[in-house]
Short mmCIF file of C-alpha atoms in Angstrom, two decimals:
data_model
loop_
_atom_site.label_atom_id
_atom_site.label_comp_id
_atom_site.label_asym_id
_atom_site.label_seq_id
_atom_site.Cartn_x
_atom_site.Cartn_y
_atom_site.Cartn_z
CA ASP A 202 -8.68 -14.93 -4.67
CA GLN A 203 -8.77 -11.98 -2.51
CA GLN A 204 -6.95 -12.99 0.51
CA VAL A 205 -7.77 -9.57 2.10
CA LYS A 206 -11.15 -8.03 2.19
CA GLN A 207 -12.38 -5.01 3.17
CA ASN A 208 -16.38 -5.27 2.78
CA SER A 209 -17.22 -1.77 3.80
CA PRO A 210 -16.22 0.58 0.82
CA SER A 211 -17.46 3.60 2.59
CA LEU A 212 -17.84 4.86 5.87
CA SER A 213 -19.23 8.24 7.05
CA VAL A 214 -19.55 9.38 10.94
CA GLN A 215 -19.77 12.58 13.05
CA GLU A 216 -16.67 14.16 14.34
CA GLY A 217 -16.14 13.09 17.95
CA ARG A 218 -17.28 9.76 17.08
CA ILE A 219 -15.57 6.88 17.08
CA SER A 220 -14.95 5.24 13.57
CA ILE A 221 -14.28 2.10 13.34
CA LEU A 222 -12.84 0.16 9.74
CA ASN A 223 -12.96 -3.72 9.61
CA CYS A 224 -10.51 -6.00 7.84
CA ASP A 225 -10.89 -9.82 7.04
CA TYR A 226 -8.19 -12.19 6.02
CA THR A 227 -8.20 -15.49 4.65
CA ASN A 228 -4.61 -16.73 5.12
CA SER A 229 -4.17 -17.87 8.16
CA MET A 230 0.09 -17.73 7.60
CA PHE A 231 -0.28 -14.10 7.86
CA ASP A 232 1.51 -12.63 10.74
CA TYR A 233 1.87 -9.10 10.91
CA PHE A 234 -0.80 -6.92 9.94
CA LEU A 235 -0.51 -2.93 9.04
CA TRP A 236 -2.87 0.01 8.32
CA TYR A 237 -2.45 2.91 5.67
CA LYS A 238 -3.97 6.29 5.40
CA LYS A 239 -4.30 7.53 1.99
CA TYR A 240 -5.04 11.13 0.97
CA PRO A 241 -5.91 11.72 -2.59
CA ALA A 242 -3.04 12.27 -4.95
CA GLU A 243 -0.42 11.44 -2.43
CA GLY A 244 0.81 7.57 -1.49
CA PRO A 245 -0.24 5.53 1.71
CA THR A 246 0.79 6.21 4.52
CA PHE A 247 1.49 4.38 7.63
CA LEU A 248 -0.94 4.38 10.22
CA ILE A 249 -0.39 1.77 12.76
CA SER A 250 0.61 -2.54 12.80
CA ILE A 251 0.29 -5.23 14.94
CA SER A 252 1.81 -8.55 15.18
CA SER A 253 -0.21 -11.78 15.54
CA ILE A 254 1.31 -12.79 18.98
CA LYS A 255 -0.92 -9.78 20.26
CA ASP A 256 -4.89 -8.62 20.10
CA LYS A 257 -4.38 -5.32 20.15
CA ASN A 258 -2.17 -2.07 20.07
CA GLU A 259 -2.83 1.54 20.56
CA ASP A 260 -1.09 4.44 19.21
CA GLY A 261 -3.07 7.73 20.32
CA ARG A 262 -6.40 8.30 19.09
CA PHE A 263 -5.92 4.86 16.77
CA THR A 264 -6.29 1.42 18.20
CA VAL A 265 -6.38 -2.26 16.13
CA PHE A 266 -7.80 -5.16 17.16
CA LEU A 267 -6.95 -8.85 15.80
CA ASN A 268 -9.01 -11.46 16.41
CA LYS A 269 -7.23 -14.56 15.31
CA SER A 270 -9.79 -17.35 15.47
CA ALA A 271 -12.26 -15.12 12.91
CA LYS A 272 -9.30 -13.65 11.07
CA HIS A 273 -10.35 -10.05 11.62
CA LEU A 274 -9.24 -6.86 12.44
CA SER A 275 -10.33 -3.25 12.80
CA LEU A 276 -9.47 -0.05 13.36
CA HIS A 277 -10.93 2.13 16.08
CA ILE A 278 -10.63 6.03 15.26
CA VAL A 279 -11.44 7.74 18.80
CA PRO A 280 -12.76 10.41 18.47
CA SER A 281 -12.92 10.78 15.03
CA GLN A 282 -11.81 14.24 13.43
CA PRO A 283 -12.17 15.79 10.01
CA GLY A 284 -8.67 15.53 9.37
CA ASP A 285 -9.64 11.57 9.23
CA SER A 286 -11.07 12.11 5.97
CA ALA A 287 -9.12 9.21 3.34
CA VAL A 288 -8.99 5.91 2.66
CA TYR A 289 -8.01 3.39 4.84
CA PHE A 290 -6.46 0.42 3.81
CA CYS A 291 -5.48 -2.81 5.71
CA ALA A 292 -2.42 -5.21 4.63
CA ALA A 293 -1.15 -8.23 5.64
CA SER A 294 2.45 -10.09 5.91
CA LEU A 295 4.23 -13.12 6.49
CA GLY A 296 7.51 -12.86 8.44
CA VAL A 297 7.40 -10.01 10.64
CA GLY A 298 10.77 -7.70 9.95
CA SER A 299 11.82 -9.77 6.59
CA GLY A 300 10.71 -7.15 3.99
CA SER A 301 7.91 -9.51 3.12
CA ARG A 302 5.21 -8.50 0.62
CA LEU A 303 2.30 -7.20 1.43
CA THR A 304 -1.26 -8.09 0.44
CA PHE A 305 -3.80 -5.01 0.36
CA GLY A 306 -7.53 -5.05 0.94
CA GLU A 307 -9.50 -2.67 -1.44
CA GLY A 308 -10.07 -0.18 1.08
CA THR A 309 -12.46 1.92 2.90
CA GLN A 310 -13.30 5.66 2.42
CA LEU A 311 -13.74 7.27 5.61
CA THR A 312 -15.76 10.83 6.14
CA VAL A 313 -15.65 12.36 9.27
CA ASN A 314 -18.37 15.34 8.72
CA PRO A 315 -18.11 18.49 11.22
CA ASN B 293 15.24 13.33 4.00
CA ALA B 294 13.42 13.01 1.00
CA GLY B 295 12.36 9.92 1.47
CA VAL B 296 10.96 7.65 -1.83
CA THR B 297 10.70 10.26 -4.63
CA GLN B 298 9.09 9.27 -8.09
CA THR B 299 9.14 11.04 -11.68
CA PRO B 300 7.23 11.58 -13.52
CA LYS B 301 4.01 12.73 -11.54
CA PHE B 302 1.63 12.31 -14.51
CA ARG B 303 2.50 10.75 -18.26
CA ILE B 304 -0.02 10.25 -21.42
CA LEU B 305 1.19 7.13 -23.33
CA LYS B 306 0.49 6.28 -26.67
CA ILE B 307 -0.33 2.26 -27.36
CA GLY B 308 2.87 0.56 -27.85
CA GLN B 309 4.87 3.16 -26.89
CA SER B 310 7.72 2.62 -23.71
CA MET B 311 8.51 4.68 -20.86
CA THR B 312 10.17 4.28 -17.55
CA LEU B 313 8.81 5.27 -13.92
CA GLN B 314 11.49 6.47 -11.67
CA CYS B 315 11.93 5.75 -8.40
CA THR B 316 14.37 6.89 -5.60
CA GLN B 317 14.53 6.31 -1.89
CA ASP B 318 17.40 8.19 0.56
CA MET B 319 16.33 5.94 3.47
CA ASN B 320 18.83 3.07 2.85
CA HIS B 321 16.55 0.56 2.63
CA ASN B 322 17.03 -2.69 1.45
CA TYR B 323 13.82 -3.59 0.29
CA MET B 324 11.96 -1.50 -2.31
CA TYR B 325 8.38 -2.12 -4.40
CA TRP B 326 6.43 -1.05 -7.47
CA TYR B 327 2.61 -1.13 -6.85
CA ARG B 328 -0.30 -0.18 -9.09
CA GLN B 329 -3.72 0.83 -7.92
CA ASP B 330 -6.84 0.71 -10.12
CA PRO B 331 -9.80 2.85 -9.11
CA GLY B 332 -11.63 1.11 -6.23
CA MET B 333 -9.00 -1.76 -5.62
CA GLY B 334 -6.42 -1.86 -3.51
CA LEU B 335 -2.22 -2.21 -4.63
CA LYS B 336 -1.20 -4.95 -6.44
CA LEU B 337 2.46 -5.46 -6.40
CA ILE B 338 4.13 -5.43 -9.43
CA TYR B 339 7.82 -6.15 -8.67
CA TYR B 340 9.96 -6.16 -5.69
CA SER B 341 13.42 -6.02 -4.86
CA VAL B 342 15.54 -7.20 -1.40
CA GLY B 343 18.71 -5.58 -2.12
CA ALA B 344 21.03 -4.15 -5.47
CA GLY B 345 20.56 -7.06 -8.19
CA ILE B 346 17.99 -9.02 -6.45
CA THR B 347 14.34 -8.52 -8.10
CA ASP B 348 11.38 -10.64 -7.91
CA LYS B 349 7.71 -11.00 -9.43
CA GLY B 350 4.79 -10.08 -7.69
CA GLU B 351 0.89 -10.47 -8.23
CA VAL B 352 0.93 -8.50 -11.47
CA PRO B 353 4.12 -8.46 -13.63
CA ASN B 354 3.34 -9.49 -16.98
CA GLY B 355 4.07 -6.11 -19.08
CA TYR B 356 6.57 -4.76 -16.90
CA ASN B 357 10.17 -4.98 -15.97
CA VAL B 358 12.63 -3.67 -13.25
CA SER B 359 16.15 -3.28 -12.46
CA ARG B 360 18.11 -2.70 -9.15
CA SER B 361 21.50 -1.62 -9.54
CA THR B 362 22.18 0.47 -6.57
CA THR B 363 20.29 0.83 -3.67
CA GLU B 364 18.71 3.95 -3.94
CA ASP B 365 17.32 3.15 -7.29
CA PHE B 366 14.47 0.42 -8.30
CA PRO B 367 13.15 2.11 -12.02
CA LEU B 368 10.03 -0.10 -13.67
CA ARG B 369 9.76 -0.13 -17.03
CA LEU B 370 6.65 -0.74 -19.33
CA GLU B 371 7.99 -1.81 -22.94
CA LEU B 372 4.65 -2.22 -25.15
CA ALA B 373 1.93 0.12 -23.45
CA ALA B 374 -1.42 -1.04 -23.46
CA PRO B 375 -4.54 0.57 -22.34
CA SER B 376 -4.92 -2.13 -19.22
CA GLN B 377 -1.26 -0.52 -18.16
CA THR B 378 -3.80 2.78 -17.27
CA SER B 379 -3.55 3.02 -13.01
CA VAL B 380 -1.54 4.99 -10.77
CA TYR B 381 1.92 3.65 -9.82
CA PHE B 382 3.35 3.63 -6.40
CA CYS B 383 6.96 3.02 -5.47
CA ALA B 384 7.87 2.31 -1.58
CA SER B 385 10.86 0.94 0.17
CA SER B 386 11.17 -0.92 4.18
CA PRO B 387 13.71 -1.41 6.08
CA GLY B 388 11.51 -4.70 6.83
CA ASN B 389 8.24 -3.74 8.48
CA GLU B 390 6.43 -1.07 7.44
CA GLN B 391 6.56 0.37 4.02
CA PHE B 392 7.19 4.35 2.53
CA PHE B 393 5.54 5.03 -0.39
CA GLY B 394 6.03 7.84 -3.08
CA PRO B 395 3.75 9.54 -4.15
CA GLY B 396 2.81 8.20 -7.15
CA THR B 397 2.72 8.54 -11.14
CA ARG B 398 -0.53 8.93 -12.50
CA LEU B 399 0.05 6.88 -16.01
CA THR B 400 -3.05 6.78 -19.25
CA VAL B 401 -2.66 4.49 -22.09
CA LEU B 402 -4.25 6.08 -24.91
#
């Protein structure tokens, strides 16, 4: 049972345009969501997170939107840069701040073309 | 701070061999985790620990064992390697919310 799904294995965008990565979840008890970025031969690095009490969180070029009724979150990158090319994972957890286990999606490979 | 370090970076094992994947963090985090990532898949939790002396199974624990004798170290043991354990293994630590990952160990079992 895949509780967190990223239905697009890959996404290609032009430099300067917006990248939108999507993630769906099935467990309505998830209350904290995170996005990680992963370059080849490296571990994932934390990008941005959002608590279920919010519907938007912004950090520079990165914005995460949460739609609890649709059990959907998205990551917007504006403007996209070639250095953003990486695999992006969304993750969800139960219980903020308690070291809770993360459930990961399968990842989306983003390619930003110069 | 070195963050989360993992050794070795690469390893090839024969079926039935044993090995220990090492993981150390210097951030004084209570929570530590072991994941595996298979091609085209997300990260699957193998084992986790909420503090020294306390460990618990994750989603895919079969074929693995862990121990947590100190806050810093969280080794993962493979007792009888099988081809299905060919994967990239990531260790992570957390102060509570975000998890910080090591660079990974690429393991091949032939």
